[in-house]
């Protein structure tokens, strides 16, 4: 029966080409605009680490002096090297990681490639299980190797294949800034978006190729990259020094449950009080502990104009649906005579209603094809923009399916009123006229 209704719909389209084209175009424009903005919004607002985002917390302390102090203001976004090392040593969370980004020259004795620059991450051993970094070969280093400033590294699969021609280079040596490091693990592709773990360096993109102990990076004085803020009344000669009054280390903890956050926040307040008593901190305890999604929201990862564009796009889709309702209503009522004859020959109101809905759904299917083309064109235009998230705006299989479901669902919704009006046409009046 559905195939019969579909053939009737195609025959009806052939008799009203212009009206059908207008409906398809209206649905297509609305779907194209909605899916383009929804895809961009999904890239910006997605959960970068589902299942753990409510248990991973970003730590902030307030080590600055009393100059320009405002009670309750936002503290420093990062920690000093001293505070990060102290919190790591106290180990009050099940897992914790201190880290910062870097960049330096890498090479390998076994490779014919000339030395080249690459991105690095200096961190501690818990980084890998905390952030679910998948390992193809080998393993991450241990906390003991952190303490011992071991000359070890985990490298990306891309770098392993580039230097050694294989994804399993465990046991081989690479050279970073002239220093030899032994490869203990090879990481599979890992690029959570947004880059929540170091959002101050870059919000999107910027995959890193080498991870090594942060203590080793300190000892070797490897190149650092990222933001730094120094405070105090005296000039700082070595901002990366252990006791320098400069914040530049990101610090994250993983708790067993979100319910453990208040207790850990109290620990941070107590730590701040102890440092104030020791003369290091001048300000009263002013700490922050935000989970992943709260951290992203605080840093306005999803700009307000993107949210506005999303609302406007779906508002435009609604306008297109209202217009489609009017066009479908005009189309069905112009066929009152045909519908009256069918009713007189025994067709029930339910059959008329079903046929009209199938026509509306067929319009939606065609509109979905047009909308998909417009969405792809819109996303191509987005990828030409000089923004760090532009290259990530792509329609995946789920969004592709959603495009057609939204198009068909919207057209069926738009067809309910016209179909209801059509099935209520009185056969006798139409036959008499």
mmCIF file of C-alpha atoms in Angstrom, residues 2-268:
data_model
loop_
_atom_site.group_PDB
_atom_site.id
_atom_site.type_symbol
_atom_site.label_atom_id
_atom_site.label_comp_id
_atom_site.label_asym_id
_atom_site.label_seq_id
_atom_site.Cartn_x
_atom_site.Cartn_y
_atom_site.Cartn_z
ATOM 1 C CA UNK A 2 2.862 2.377 0.791
ATOM 2 C CA UNK A 3 4.323 1.842 -2.678
ATOM 3 C CA UNK A 4 0.924 2.671 -4.174
ATOM 4 C CA UNK A 5 0.759 5.925 -2.201
ATOM 5 C CA UNK A 6 4.306 6.719 -3.290
ATOM 6 C CA UNK A 7 3.403 6.269 -6.982
ATOM 7 C CA UNK A 8 0.409 8.567 -6.512
ATOM 8 C CA UNK A 9 2.699 11.130 -4.898
ATOM 9 C CA UNK A 10 5.136 11.069 -7.826
ATOM 10 C CA UNK A 11 2.264 11.437 -10.276
ATOM 11 C CA UNK A 12 0.961 14.396 -8.271
ATOM 12 C CA UNK A 13 4.402 16.022 -8.338
ATOM 13 C CA UNK A 14 4.473 15.759 -12.109
ATOM 14 C CA UNK A 15 1.213 17.707 -12.373
ATOM 15 C CA UNK A 16 2.420 20.499 -10.022
ATOM 16 C CA UNK A 17 6.117 20.885 -10.790
ATOM 17 C CA UNK A 18 6.523 24.507 -9.697
ATOM 18 C CA UNK A 19 4.606 24.075 -6.446
ATOM 19 C CA UNK A 20 6.534 20.900 -5.649
ATOM 20 C CA UNK A 21 9.868 22.611 -6.421
ATOM 21 C CA UNK A 22 8.979 25.472 -4.056
ATOM 22 C CA UNK A 23 8.199 23.055 -1.231
ATOM 23 C CA UNK A 24 11.393 21.058 -1.775
ATOM 24 C CA UNK A 25 13.431 24.262 -1.869
ATOM 25 C CA UNK A 26 11.785 25.578 1.311
ATOM 26 C CA UNK A 27 12.517 22.356 3.222
ATOM 27 C CA UNK A 28 16.028 22.154 1.742
ATOM 28 C CA UNK A 29 16.951 25.720 2.736
ATOM 29 C CA UNK A 30 15.687 25.239 6.280
ATOM 30 C CA UNK A 31 17.403 21.864 6.725
ATOM 31 C CA UNK A 32 20.661 23.098 5.166
ATOM 32 C CA UNK A 33 20.878 26.109 7.488
ATOM 33 C CA UNK A 34 19.912 24.082 10.561
ATOM 34 C CA UNK A 35 22.366 21.221 9.937
ATOM 35 C CA UNK A 36 25.272 23.559 9.150
ATOM 36 C CA UNK A 37 24.930 25.460 12.415
ATOM 37 C CA UNK A 38 24.114 22.290 14.391
ATOM 38 C CA UNK A 39 27.294 20.598 13.118
ATOM 39 C CA UNK A 40 29.423 23.598 14.105
ATOM 40 C CA UNK A 41 27.710 23.719 17.509
ATOM 41 C CA UNK A 42 28.336 19.997 18.017
ATOM 42 C CA UNK A 43 32.056 20.500 17.341
ATOM 43 C CA UNK A 44 32.235 23.353 19.835
ATOM 44 C CA UNK A 45 29.969 22.007 22.570
ATOM 45 C CA UNK A 46 30.715 18.283 22.460
ATOM 46 C CA UNK A 47 31.892 16.364 25.527
ATOM 47 C CA UNK A 48 35.588 15.691 24.799
ATOM 48 C CA UNK A 49 35.834 12.778 27.242
ATOM 49 C CA UNK A 50 32.406 11.160 27.749
ATOM 50 C CA UNK A 51 32.008 9.044 30.841
ATOM 51 C CA UNK A 52 34.731 10.837 32.791
ATOM 52 C CA UNK A 53 34.044 14.526 32.286
ATOM 53 C CA UNK A 54 32.212 14.771 35.620
ATOM 54 C CA UNK A 55 35.144 13.182 37.528
ATOM 55 C CA UNK A 56 38.026 15.154 36.033
ATOM 56 C CA UNK A 57 38.625 18.511 37.706
ATOM 57 C CA UNK A 58 40.811 21.490 36.896
ATOM 58 C CA UNK A 59 42.538 22.981 39.932
ATOM 59 C CA UNK A 60 43.113 26.703 40.552
ATOM 60 C CA UNK A 61 44.829 28.461 43.450
ATOM 61 C CA UNK A 62 45.418 32.156 44.152
ATOM 62 C CA UNK A 63 49.110 32.742 44.955
ATOM 63 C CA UNK A 64 49.234 36.405 43.871
ATOM 64 C CA UNK A 65 49.997 39.326 46.196
ATOM 65 C CA UNK A 66 47.600 41.835 47.701
ATOM 66 C CA UNK A 67 48.207 44.456 45.012
ATOM 67 C CA UNK A 68 44.900 45.110 43.200
ATOM 68 C CA UNK A 69 43.230 42.417 45.296
ATOM 69 C CA UNK A 70 39.465 42.043 44.878
ATOM 70 C CA UNK A 71 37.764 39.547 47.187
ATOM 71 C CA UNK A 72 36.243 36.589 45.349
ATOM 72 C CA UNK A 73 37.731 37.428 41.959
ATOM 73 C CA UNK A 74 38.774 34.660 39.602
ATOM 74 C CA UNK A 75 42.163 33.225 40.690
ATOM 75 C CA UNK A 76 45.067 32.386 38.407
ATOM 76 C CA UNK A 77 44.142 29.899 35.693
ATOM 77 C CA UNK A 78 47.336 27.879 36.229
ATOM 78 C CA UNK A 79 49.615 26.932 39.119
ATOM 79 C CA UNK A 80 53.176 27.788 40.009
ATOM 80 C CA UNK A 81 55.730 25.044 39.625
ATOM 81 C CA UNK A 82 56.144 24.874 43.418
ATOM 82 C CA UNK A 83 52.418 24.429 44.109
ATOM 83 C CA UNK A 84 51.891 21.890 41.334
ATOM 84 C CA UNK A 85 54.815 19.795 42.584
ATOM 85 C CA UNK A 86 53.569 20.057 46.178
ATOM 86 C CA UNK A 87 50.036 18.930 45.319
ATOM 87 C CA UNK A 88 51.424 16.078 43.212
ATOM 88 C CA UNK A 89 53.650 14.924 46.083
ATOM 89 C CA UNK A 90 50.781 15.040 48.596
ATOM 90 C CA UNK A 91 48.651 12.919 46.224
ATOM 91 C CA UNK A 92 45.281 13.596 47.856
ATOM 92 C CA UNK A 93 43.378 12.547 44.721
ATOM 93 C CA UNK A 94 43.272 8.995 43.301
ATOM 94 C CA UNK A 95 45.008 10.381 40.203
ATOM 95 C CA UNK A 96 46.589 13.745 39.435
ATOM 96 C CA UNK A 97 48.615 15.226 36.620
ATOM 97 C CA UNK A 98 50.697 18.366 36.296
ATOM 98 C CA UNK A 99 51.584 19.412 32.782
ATOM 99 C CA UNK A 100 52.551 22.058 30.302
ATOM 100 C CA UNK A 101 53.123 22.223 26.583
ATOM 101 C CA UNK A 102 56.390 22.544 24.746
ATOM 102 C CA UNK A 103 58.098 22.502 21.399
ATOM 103 C CA UNK A 104 61.603 21.446 20.419
ATOM 104 C CA UNK A 105 63.723 19.768 17.773
ATOM 105 C CA UNK A 106 63.405 15.988 17.449
ATOM 106 C CA UNK A 107 65.465 13.444 15.528
ATOM 107 C CA UNK A 108 66.465 9.778 15.634
ATOM 108 C CA UNK A 109 69.851 8.191 15.010
ATOM 109 C CA UNK A 110 68.172 5.384 13.061
ATOM 110 C CA UNK A 111 66.320 7.795 10.771
ATOM 111 C CA UNK A 112 67.558 9.500 7.631
ATOM 112 C CA UNK A 113 65.291 12.490 8.287
ATOM 113 C CA UNK A 114 66.792 15.825 9.195
ATOM 114 C CA UNK A 115 65.915 17.152 12.670
ATOM 115 C CA UNK A 116 62.564 18.972 12.759
ATOM 116 C CA UNK A 117 60.362 20.857 15.198
ATOM 117 C CA UNK A 118 57.435 19.098 16.857
ATOM 118 C CA UNK A 119 54.997 19.623 19.729
ATOM 119 C CA UNK A 120 55.643 18.055 23.113
ATOM 120 C CA UNK A 121 53.763 17.645 26.374
ATOM 121 C CA UNK A 122 55.590 17.520 29.675
ATOM 122 C CA UNK A 123 53.456 15.738 32.262
ATOM 123 C CA UNK A 124 53.330 13.142 35.017
ATOM 124 C CA UNK A 125 52.579 9.418 34.912
ATOM 125 C CA UNK A 126 48.837 9.572 35.666
ATOM 126 C CA UNK A 127 48.191 11.625 32.544
ATOM 127 C CA UNK A 128 47.660 8.558 30.360
ATOM 128 C CA UNK A 129 45.039 6.673 32.405
ATOM 129 C CA UNK A 130 43.364 9.937 33.463
ATOM 130 C CA UNK A 131 42.766 11.171 29.943
ATOM 131 C CA UNK A 132 42.355 7.729 28.358
ATOM 132 C CA UNK A 133 45.264 8.002 25.946
ATOM 133 C CA UNK A 134 45.220 4.754 23.914
ATOM 134 C CA UNK A 135 48.571 2.963 23.629
ATOM 135 C CA UNK A 136 49.362 0.852 20.567
ATOM 136 C CA UNK A 137 52.587 -0.554 21.978
ATOM 137 C CA UNK A 138 54.493 -0.458 25.241
ATOM 138 C CA UNK A 139 53.264 1.487 28.237
ATOM 139 C CA UNK A 140 53.488 4.853 29.932
ATOM 140 C CA UNK A 141 56.235 5.614 32.406
ATOM 141 C CA UNK A 142 55.719 5.139 36.146
ATOM 142 C CA UNK A 143 55.574 7.532 39.104
ATOM 143 C CA UNK A 144 58.996 6.215 40.124
ATOM 144 C CA UNK A 145 60.374 7.291 36.741
ATOM 145 C CA UNK A 146 58.802 10.708 37.331
ATOM 146 C CA UNK A 147 60.714 10.997 40.601
ATOM 147 C CA UNK A 148 63.900 9.689 38.990
ATOM 148 C CA UNK A 149 63.711 12.103 36.043
ATOM 149 C CA UNK A 150 63.959 9.164 33.690
ATOM 150 C CA UNK A 151 65.001 9.793 30.087
ATOM 151 C CA UNK A 152 61.906 8.152 28.615
ATOM 152 C CA UNK A 153 59.092 9.201 26.291
ATOM 153 C CA UNK A 154 55.815 8.092 24.759
ATOM 154 C CA UNK A 155 55.496 9.098 21.110
ATOM 155 C CA UNK A 156 52.570 9.238 18.708
ATOM 156 C CA UNK A 157 51.986 6.608 16.042
ATOM 157 C CA UNK A 158 52.481 9.272 13.360
ATOM 158 C CA UNK A 159 55.912 10.201 14.723
ATOM 159 C CA UNK A 160 56.889 6.547 15.146
ATOM 160 C CA UNK A 161 56.032 5.783 11.536
ATOM 161 C CA UNK A 162 57.745 8.954 10.361
ATOM 162 C CA UNK A 163 61.011 8.249 12.195
ATOM 163 C CA UNK A 164 61.172 4.447 12.158
ATOM 164 C CA UNK A 165 58.676 3.290 9.537
ATOM 165 C CA UNK A 166 56.702 1.277 12.088
ATOM 166 C CA UNK A 167 54.055 1.862 14.730
ATOM 167 C CA UNK A 168 55.992 -0.240 17.263
ATOM 168 C CA UNK A 169 59.202 1.582 18.100
ATOM 169 C CA UNK A 170 59.334 0.646 21.791
ATOM 170 C CA UNK A 171 62.930 0.391 22.979
ATOM 171 C CA UNK A 172 64.350 2.690 20.333
ATOM 172 C CA UNK A 173 65.882 6.096 21.004
ATOM 173 C CA UNK A 174 64.880 9.543 19.882
ATOM 174 C CA UNK A 175 66.710 12.779 20.434
ATOM 175 C CA UNK A 176 64.925 15.881 21.721
ATOM 176 C CA UNK A 177 67.010 19.043 21.665
ATOM 177 C CA UNK A 178 70.052 16.784 21.454
ATOM 178 C CA UNK A 179 69.112 14.668 24.498
ATOM 179 C CA UNK A 180 68.538 10.943 24.054
ATOM 180 C CA UNK A 181 65.189 9.537 25.256
ATOM 181 C CA UNK A 182 64.104 5.896 25.174
ATOM 182 C CA UNK A 183 60.682 5.190 23.700
ATOM 183 C CA UNK A 184 58.622 3.233 26.256
ATOM 184 C CA UNK A 185 55.236 3.537 24.531
ATOM 185 C CA UNK A 186 53.519 4.454 21.269
ATOM 186 C CA UNK A 187 50.168 6.217 21.480
ATOM 187 C CA UNK A 188 47.384 5.687 18.987
ATOM 188 C CA UNK A 189 45.626 8.685 17.455
ATOM 189 C CA UNK A 190 44.351 10.822 20.340
ATOM 190 C CA UNK A 191 43.016 14.316 19.866
ATOM 191 C CA UNK A 192 40.057 15.191 22.132
ATOM 192 C CA UNK A 193 38.225 18.249 20.866
ATOM 193 C CA UNK A 194 38.059 20.757 22.455
ATOM 194 C CA UNK A 195 41.537 20.377 24.008
ATOM 195 C CA UNK A 196 40.114 20.679 27.507
ATOM 196 C CA UNK A 197 43.328 19.597 29.270
ATOM 197 C CA UNK A 198 45.212 22.697 28.036
ATOM 198 C CA UNK A 199 42.646 25.084 26.667
ATOM 199 C CA UNK A 200 44.880 28.106 27.248
ATOM 200 C CA UNK A 201 47.377 27.010 24.598
ATOM 201 C CA UNK A 202 44.835 26.108 21.913
ATOM 202 C CA UNK A 203 41.144 25.292 22.003
ATOM 203 C CA UNK A 204 41.146 22.923 19.016
ATOM 204 C CA UNK A 205 43.636 21.003 16.903
ATOM 205 C CA UNK A 206 47.328 20.997 17.807
ATOM 206 C CA UNK A 207 47.973 17.296 18.305
ATOM 207 C CA UNK A 208 51.197 16.506 20.166
ATOM 208 C CA UNK A 209 53.778 13.921 19.140
ATOM 209 C CA UNK A 210 55.890 13.394 22.254
ATOM 210 C CA UNK A 211 55.011 13.027 25.934
ATOM 211 C CA UNK A 212 57.769 12.873 28.542
ATOM 212 C CA UNK A 213 58.114 13.283 32.325
ATOM 213 C CA UNK A 214 57.811 16.914 33.343
ATOM 214 C CA UNK A 215 60.656 16.429 35.816
ATOM 215 C CA UNK A 216 62.875 15.345 32.929
ATOM 216 C CA UNK A 217 61.836 18.399 30.928
ATOM 217 C CA UNK A 218 62.746 20.624 33.894
ATOM 218 C CA UNK A 219 66.191 19.006 34.173
ATOM 219 C CA UNK A 220 66.919 19.186 30.438
ATOM 220 C CA UNK A 221 65.497 22.750 30.164
ATOM 221 C CA UNK A 222 63.445 21.853 27.112
ATOM 222 C CA UNK A 223 61.538 24.484 25.180
ATOM 223 C CA UNK A 224 58.274 25.580 26.787
ATOM 224 C CA UNK A 225 55.140 26.814 25.026
ATOM 225 C CA UNK A 226 51.994 28.320 26.485
ATOM 226 C CA UNK A 227 50.842 31.187 28.649
ATOM 227 C CA UNK A 228 52.681 32.383 31.748
ATOM 228 C CA UNK A 229 51.806 35.032 34.309
ATOM 229 C CA UNK A 230 54.360 36.341 36.831
ATOM 230 C CA UNK A 231 53.434 38.448 39.846
ATOM 231 C CA UNK A 232 55.176 40.047 42.788
ATOM 232 C CA UNK A 233 57.165 43.230 43.357
ATOM 233 C CA UNK A 234 60.562 41.940 42.207
ATOM 234 C CA UNK A 235 61.784 41.134 38.711
ATOM 235 C CA UNK A 236 61.796 37.434 37.848
ATOM 236 C CA UNK A 237 64.992 36.259 36.176
ATOM 237 C CA UNK A 238 64.140 32.542 35.784
ATOM 238 C CA UNK A 239 60.344 32.275 35.448
ATOM 239 C CA UNK A 240 60.473 28.464 35.068
ATOM 240 C CA UNK A 241 62.391 28.123 38.350
ATOM 241 C CA UNK A 242 61.054 25.982 41.146
ATOM 242 C CA UNK A 243 60.302 28.918 43.457
ATOM 243 C CA UNK A 244 59.519 31.544 40.820
ATOM 244 C CA UNK A 245 56.259 33.494 41.411
ATOM 245 C CA UNK A 246 54.915 32.571 37.980
ATOM 246 C CA UNK A 247 51.880 30.491 37.045
ATOM 247 C CA UNK A 248 52.311 28.274 33.975
ATOM 248 C CA UNK A 249 51.510 24.684 35.015
ATOM 249 C CA UNK A 250 48.112 23.097 34.387
ATOM 250 C CA UNK A 251 46.920 20.771 37.138
ATOM 251 C CA UNK A 252 44.127 18.199 36.881
ATOM 252 C CA UNK A 253 42.800 15.593 39.306
ATOM 253 C CA UNK A 254 40.561 12.574 38.839
ATOM 254 C CA UNK A 255 38.192 11.801 41.711
ATOM 255 C CA UNK A 256 36.295 8.580 42.329
ATOM 256 C CA UNK A 257 32.971 10.394 42.217
ATOM 257 C CA UNK A 258 31.653 13.929 41.592
ATOM 258 C CA UNK A 259 30.439 13.801 45.197
ATOM 259 C CA UNK A 260 34.097 13.871 46.330
ATOM 260 C CA UNK A 261 34.611 17.353 44.893
ATOM 261 C CA UNK A 262 33.586 19.358 48.027
ATOM 262 C CA UNK A 263 36.030 17.401 50.181
ATOM 263 C CA UNK A 264 38.871 17.961 47.726
ATOM 264 C CA UNK A 265 37.934 21.654 47.495
ATOM 265 C CA UNK A 266 38.288 21.865 51.288
ATOM 266 C CA UNK A 267 41.739 20.310 50.980
ATOM 267 C CA UNK A 268 42.727 23.022 48.474
#
